[in-house]
Amino acid sequence: MDVVDGEMKIEKEYDQGFRVEHEGDDHQGRLPESSKIKKKKQKMATRCDQRYTTPPPPPLDLPIKFKKRIRAFGGSDIALVIQKCLFKTDVSSGHNRLSIPLNQIRQTFLTPQETEFLNSGNNEKKCLEMKVMLIEPSLRRDTISLRKWEMKKASGSATSMYVLVGKWNSVAWRNALREDETVQLWSFRINSKLCLALVKRRAKSNGYFIEF
């Protein structure tokens, strides 16, 4: 009887130990159903938050205050030249220029004569420039230089772009332009003379863009 009781006791302890170990493994390896559901809901909520907090693209319309400013100067033929995210080089004082890549220009803003004039330059050091009036984001009026650069790559090919140079550092500083900020460059004409307007677009907390 002692032997039988001992065997029963050992068997009982073994059985209890196995169940405890098995339950422990199951707890560590698999999440309870309630935890799975909770985790799934949290994941869905995160996706919804991301969907609604992602701002829409900036409106492709010149803000009213810029339209009024342009009309006050007698301007017309307003057109969007480019909408871009500012690169580090666009706000670097060492570069002193805003790049306008040709492949990002939305519509032609130069006359054939102006295009031919800017194309007559050789490189970024010996190129011709046009002096144009610029309305800054602050609505301040200034004059800036427009040039065309041919940037040569290591492969031997070249990339063409227009650039605003000369007083660009002052424009960037006065208007607190920052890397990764979205800006729009608009063109207009005053007595057929080319002019430009720079608009800052920044997302508000509700996801809509406003100009500065």
mmCIF file of C-alpha atoms in Angstrom:
data_model
loop_
_atom_site.group_PDB
_atom_site.id
_atom_site.type_symbol
_atom_site.label_atom_id
_atom_site.label_comp_id
_atom_site.label_asym_id
_atom_site.label_seq_id
_atom_site.Cartn_x
_atom_site.Cartn_y
_atom_site.Cartn_z
ATOM 1 C CA MET A 1 0.000 0.000 0.000
ATOM 2 C CA ASP A 2 2.894 2.311 0.788
ATOM 3 C CA VAL A 3 4.387 1.618 -2.601
ATOM 4 C CA VAL A 4 1.087 2.235 -4.270
ATOM 5 C CA ASP A 5 0.561 5.454 -2.297
ATOM 6 C CA GLY A 6 4.097 6.556 -3.223
ATOM 7 C CA GLU A 7 3.513 5.844 -6.862
ATOM 8 C CA MET A 8 0.232 7.742 -6.751
ATOM 9 C CA LYS A 9 1.935 10.657 -5.001
ATOM 10 C CA ILE A 10 4.773 10.804 -7.565
ATOM 11 C CA GLU A 11 2.321 10.483 -10.433
ATOM 12 C CA LYS A 12 0.187 13.265 -8.965
ATOM 13 C CA GLU A 13 3.199 15.566 -8.484
ATOM 14 C CA TYR A 14 4.435 14.803 -12.016
ATOM 15 C CA ASP A 15 1.003 15.468 -13.420
ATOM 16 C CA GLN A 16 0.714 18.783 -11.545
ATOM 17 C CA GLY A 17 4.217 19.834 -12.579
ATOM 18 C CA PHE A 18 3.495 19.052 -16.210
ATOM 19 C CA ARG A 19 0.297 21.062 -16.157
ATOM 20 C CA VAL A 20 2.006 24.044 -14.553
ATOM 21 C CA GLU A 21 4.869 23.955 -17.060
ATOM 22 C CA HIS A 22 2.481 23.500 -19.946
ATOM 23 C CA GLU A 23 0.279 26.347 -18.806
ATOM 24 C CA GLY A 24 3.348 28.569 -18.379
ATOM 25 C CA ASP A 25 4.511 27.841 -21.914
ATOM 26 C CA ASP A 26 1.079 28.532 -23.285
ATOM 27 C CA HIS A 27 0.916 31.858 -21.448
ATOM 28 C CA GLN A 28 4.308 32.961 -22.763
ATOM 29 C CA GLY A 29 3.918 31.671 -26.319
ATOM 30 C CA ARG A 30 0.346 32.657 -27.060
ATOM 31 C CA LEU A 31 -1.699 35.722 -26.142
ATOM 32 C CA PRO A 32 -5.134 35.211 -24.601
ATOM 33 C CA GLU A 33 -8.027 35.910 -26.944
ATOM 34 C CA SER A 34 -8.961 39.123 -25.075
ATOM 35 C CA SER A 35 -5.415 40.479 -25.495
ATOM 36 C CA LYS A 36 -5.446 39.660 -29.216
ATOM 37 C CA ILE A 37 -8.691 41.552 -29.733
ATOM 38 C CA LYS A 38 -7.410 44.530 -27.727
ATOM 39 C CA LYS A 39 -4.179 44.629 -29.716
ATOM 40 C CA LYS A 40 -6.102 44.443 -33.005
ATOM 41 C CA LYS A 41 -8.334 47.360 -31.984
ATOM 42 C CA GLN A 42 -5.300 49.453 -30.992
ATOM 43 C CA LYS A 43 -3.690 48.741 -34.377
ATOM 44 C CA MET A 44 -6.845 49.772 -36.238
ATOM 45 C CA ALA A 45 -7.124 52.953 -34.151
ATOM 46 C CA THR A 46 -3.505 53.863 -34.997
ATOM 47 C CA ARG A 47 -4.200 53.427 -38.704
ATOM 48 C CA CYS A 48 -7.270 55.645 -38.451
ATOM 49 C CA ASP A 49 -5.281 58.332 -36.605
ATOM 50 C CA GLN A 50 -2.576 58.264 -39.293
ATOM 51 C CA ARG A 51 -5.177 58.493 -42.048
ATOM 52 C CA TYR A 52 -6.912 61.529 -40.589
ATOM 53 C CA THR A 53 -3.792 63.379 -39.403
ATOM 54 C CA THR A 54 -1.988 63.167 -42.769
ATOM 55 C CA PRO A 55 -2.457 66.626 -44.276
ATOM 56 C CA PRO A 56 -3.894 67.001 -47.792
ATOM 57 C CA PRO A 57 -1.757 68.580 -50.513
ATOM 58 C CA PRO A 58 -1.632 72.384 -50.456
ATOM 59 C CA PRO A 59 -4.320 74.093 -52.555
ATOM 60 C CA LEU A 60 -3.149 75.114 -56.012
ATOM 61 C CA ASP A 61 -4.599 78.587 -55.726
ATOM 62 C CA LEU A 62 -2.791 81.800 -54.923
ATOM 63 C CA PRO A 63 -3.891 83.206 -51.542
ATOM 64 C CA ILE A 64 -6.153 86.261 -51.634
ATOM 65 C CA LYS A 65 -3.643 88.596 -49.974
ATOM 66 C CA PHE A 66 -1.116 87.866 -52.737
ATOM 67 C CA LYS A 67 -3.742 88.415 -55.439
ATOM 68 C CA LYS A 68 -4.568 91.797 -53.933
ATOM 69 C CA ARG A 69 -0.892 92.693 -53.750
ATOM 70 C CA ILE A 70 -0.335 91.739 -57.389
ATOM 71 C CA ARG A 71 -3.411 93.679 -58.532
ATOM 72 C CA ALA A 72 -2.156 96.714 -56.614
ATOM 73 C CA PHE A 73 0.986 96.608 -58.780
ATOM 74 C CA GLY A 74 -1.092 96.214 -61.927
ATOM 75 C CA GLY A 75 -0.098 92.569 -62.383
ATOM 76 C CA SER A 76 -1.869 89.862 -64.391
ATOM 77 C CA ASP A 77 -1.337 86.427 -65.994
ATOM 78 C CA ILE A 78 -0.833 84.680 -62.647
ATOM 79 C CA ALA A 79 0.475 81.097 -62.950
ATOM 80 C CA LEU A 80 1.915 78.485 -60.609
ATOM 81 C CA VAL A 81 5.543 77.765 -61.532
ATOM 82 C CA ILE A 82 6.469 75.131 -58.966
ATOM 83 C CA GLN A 83 5.438 73.646 -55.647
ATOM 84 C CA LYS A 84 8.309 72.068 -53.784
ATOM 85 C CA CYS A 85 9.661 70.966 -50.452
ATOM 86 C CA LEU A 86 12.710 73.018 -49.505
ATOM 87 C CA PHE A 87 15.987 71.111 -49.510
ATOM 88 C CA LYS A 88 18.845 71.763 -47.129
ATOM 89 C CA THR A 89 20.726 73.506 -49.932
ATOM 90 C CA ASP A 90 17.753 75.834 -50.524
ATOM 91 C CA VAL A 91 18.118 77.316 -47.052
ATOM 92 C CA SER A 92 21.893 77.006 -46.674
ATOM 93 C CA SER A 93 23.677 80.363 -46.539
ATOM 94 C CA GLY A 94 26.647 78.762 -48.277
ATOM 95 C CA HIS A 95 24.563 78.030 -51.398
ATOM 96 C CA ASN A 96 22.506 81.234 -51.509
ATOM 97 C CA ARG A 97 19.976 79.994 -54.069
ATOM 98 C CA LEU A 98 16.553 78.448 -54.542
ATOM 99 C CA SER A 99 16.565 75.627 -57.071
ATOM 100 C CA ILE A 100 13.732 75.284 -59.584
ATOM 101 C CA PRO A 101 14.243 71.905 -61.346
ATOM 102 C CA LEU A 102 12.921 71.958 -64.899
ATOM 103 C CA ASN A 103 11.211 68.584 -64.497
ATOM 104 C CA GLN A 104 9.106 69.957 -61.622
ATOM 105 C CA ILE A 105 7.874 73.103 -63.371
ATOM 106 C CA ARG A 106 4.107 72.892 -63.782
ATOM 107 C CA GLN A 107 3.749 75.213 -66.766
ATOM 108 C CA THR A 108 5.833 77.482 -68.962
ATOM 109 C CA PHE A 109 6.345 80.847 -67.295
ATOM 110 C CA LEU A 110 8.959 82.340 -69.642
ATOM 111 C CA THR A 111 8.476 83.800 -73.081
ATOM 112 C CA PRO A 112 10.503 82.270 -75.952
ATOM 113 C CA GLN A 113 12.771 85.323 -75.869
ATOM 114 C CA GLU A 114 13.395 84.982 -72.125
ATOM 115 C CA THR A 115 14.079 81.257 -72.493
ATOM 116 C CA GLU A 116 16.569 81.883 -75.285
ATOM 117 C CA PHE A 117 18.281 84.594 -73.261
ATOM 118 C CA LEU A 118 18.777 82.343 -70.202
ATOM 119 C CA ASN A 119 19.848 79.411 -72.389
ATOM 120 C CA SER A 120 22.707 81.474 -73.812
ATOM 121 C CA GLY A 121 24.769 81.059 -70.630
ATOM 122 C CA ASN A 122 27.540 78.449 -70.388
ATOM 123 C CA ASN A 123 27.532 77.319 -66.751
ATOM 124 C CA GLU A 124 26.651 78.412 -63.239
ATOM 125 C CA LYS A 125 29.590 80.872 -63.129
ATOM 126 C CA LYS A 126 29.208 82.440 -66.576
ATOM 127 C CA CYS A 127 25.467 82.573 -67.161
ATOM 128 C CA LEU A 128 23.176 85.446 -67.900
ATOM 129 C CA GLU A 129 20.498 86.500 -65.486
ATOM 130 C CA MET A 130 17.190 88.310 -65.402
ATOM 131 C CA LYS A 131 16.368 90.778 -62.651
ATOM 132 C CA VAL A 132 12.809 90.119 -61.522
ATOM 133 C CA MET A 133 10.569 91.552 -58.847
ATOM 134 C CA LEU A 134 9.792 89.081 -56.056
ATOM 135 C CA ILE A 135 6.908 89.318 -53.614
ATOM 136 C CA GLU A 136 8.086 87.487 -50.512
ATOM 137 C CA PRO A 137 5.875 85.453 -48.128
ATOM 138 C CA SER A 138 5.817 88.542 -45.883
ATOM 139 C CA LEU A 139 4.455 90.517 -48.902
ATOM 140 C CA ARG A 140 7.648 92.547 -48.962
ATOM 141 C CA ARG A 141 8.783 93.463 -52.470
ATOM 142 C CA ASP A 142 12.385 92.989 -53.564
ATOM 143 C CA THR A 143 14.433 92.285 -56.663
ATOM 144 C CA ILE A 144 16.131 88.948 -57.236
ATOM 145 C CA SER A 145 18.118 87.310 -60.051
ATOM 146 C CA LEU A 146 16.816 84.414 -62.151
ATOM 147 C CA ARG A 147 19.401 82.222 -63.876
ATOM 148 C CA LYS A 148 19.603 78.853 -65.591
ATOM 149 C CA TRP A 149 22.215 76.361 -64.473
ATOM 150 C CA GLU A 150 23.487 73.197 -66.107
ATOM 151 C CA MET A 151 24.602 70.923 -63.273
ATOM 152 C CA LYS A 152 26.989 68.233 -64.504
ATOM 153 C CA LYS A 153 26.887 64.805 -62.857
ATOM 154 C CA ALA A 154 29.759 62.369 -62.307
ATOM 155 C CA SER A 155 28.316 60.179 -65.074
ATOM 156 C CA GLY A 156 28.855 62.993 -67.560
ATOM 157 C CA SER A 157 25.190 63.868 -68.008
ATOM 158 C CA ALA A 158 23.779 67.240 -66.980
ATOM 159 C CA THR A 159 20.668 68.399 -65.134
ATOM 160 C CA SER A 160 19.088 71.731 -65.990
ATOM 161 C CA MET A 161 17.409 73.989 -63.460
ATOM 162 C CA TYR A 162 16.474 77.584 -62.911
ATOM 163 C CA VAL A 163 17.715 79.242 -59.738
ATOM 164 C CA LEU A 164 16.914 82.371 -57.775
ATOM 165 C CA VAL A 165 20.192 83.899 -56.639
ATOM 166 C CA GLY A 166 21.704 87.171 -55.481
ATOM 167 C CA LYS A 167 19.595 88.175 -52.493
ATOM 168 C CA TRP A 168 18.193 84.727 -51.795
ATOM 169 C CA ASN A 169 19.896 84.416 -48.388
ATOM 170 C CA SER A 170 18.164 87.611 -47.260
ATOM 171 C CA VAL A 171 14.798 86.339 -48.490
ATOM 172 C CA ALA A 172 15.237 83.019 -46.681
ATOM 173 C CA TRP A 173 16.313 84.732 -43.453
ATOM 174 C CA ARG A 174 13.587 87.393 -43.437
ATOM 175 C CA ASN A 175 10.862 84.823 -44.008
ATOM 176 C CA ALA A 176 12.289 82.114 -41.713
ATOM 177 C CA LEU A 177 12.374 79.507 -44.475
ATOM 178 C CA ARG A 178 13.224 76.046 -43.180
ATOM 179 C CA GLU A 179 14.278 72.717 -44.618
ATOM 180 C CA ASP A 180 11.325 70.425 -45.534
ATOM 181 C CA GLU A 181 8.907 73.355 -45.632
ATOM 182 C CA THR A 182 6.517 73.460 -48.589
ATOM 183 C CA VAL A 183 6.621 76.558 -50.776
ATOM 184 C CA GLN A 184 5.000 77.660 -54.011
ATOM 185 C CA LEU A 185 6.533 79.969 -56.589
ATOM 186 C CA TRP A 186 4.075 81.909 -58.750
ATOM 187 C CA SER A 187 4.709 84.041 -61.808
ATOM 188 C CA PHE A 188 2.824 87.094 -63.031
ATOM 189 C CA ARG A 189 3.379 89.969 -65.441
ATOM 190 C CA ILE A 190 3.428 93.730 -65.007
ATOM 191 C CA ASN A 191 3.392 95.395 -68.429
ATOM 192 C CA SER A 192 4.681 92.090 -69.892
ATOM 193 C CA LYS A 193 7.649 92.081 -67.465
ATOM 194 C CA LEU A 194 8.167 88.855 -65.505
ATOM 195 C CA CYS A 195 7.610 88.968 -61.732
ATOM 196 C CA LEU A 196 7.460 86.249 -59.073
ATOM 197 C CA ALA A 197 5.696 85.612 -55.778
ATOM 198 C CA LEU A 198 6.830 83.137 -53.121
ATOM 199 C CA VAL A 199 4.212 81.558 -50.839
ATOM 200 C CA LYS A 200 4.875 79.481 -47.733
ATOM 201 C CA ARG A 201 2.483 76.631 -47.046
ATOM 202 C CA ARG A 202 2.350 75.074 -43.597
ATOM 203 C CA ALA A 203 -0.004 72.429 -42.192
ATOM 204 C CA LYS A 204 -2.131 73.346 -39.198
ATOM 205 C CA SER A 205 -3.118 70.881 -36.491
ATOM 206 C CA ASN A 206 -6.453 70.215 -38.217
ATOM 207 C CA GLY A 207 -4.665 69.036 -41.357
ATOM 208 C CA TYR A 208 -5.403 72.034 -43.594
ATOM 209 C CA PHE A 209 -2.702 74.164 -45.200
ATOM 210 C CA ILE A 210 -2.369 77.870 -44.600
ATOM 211 C CA GLU A 211 -0.044 80.462 -46.089
ATOM 212 C CA PHE A 212 2.406 82.632 -44.168
#
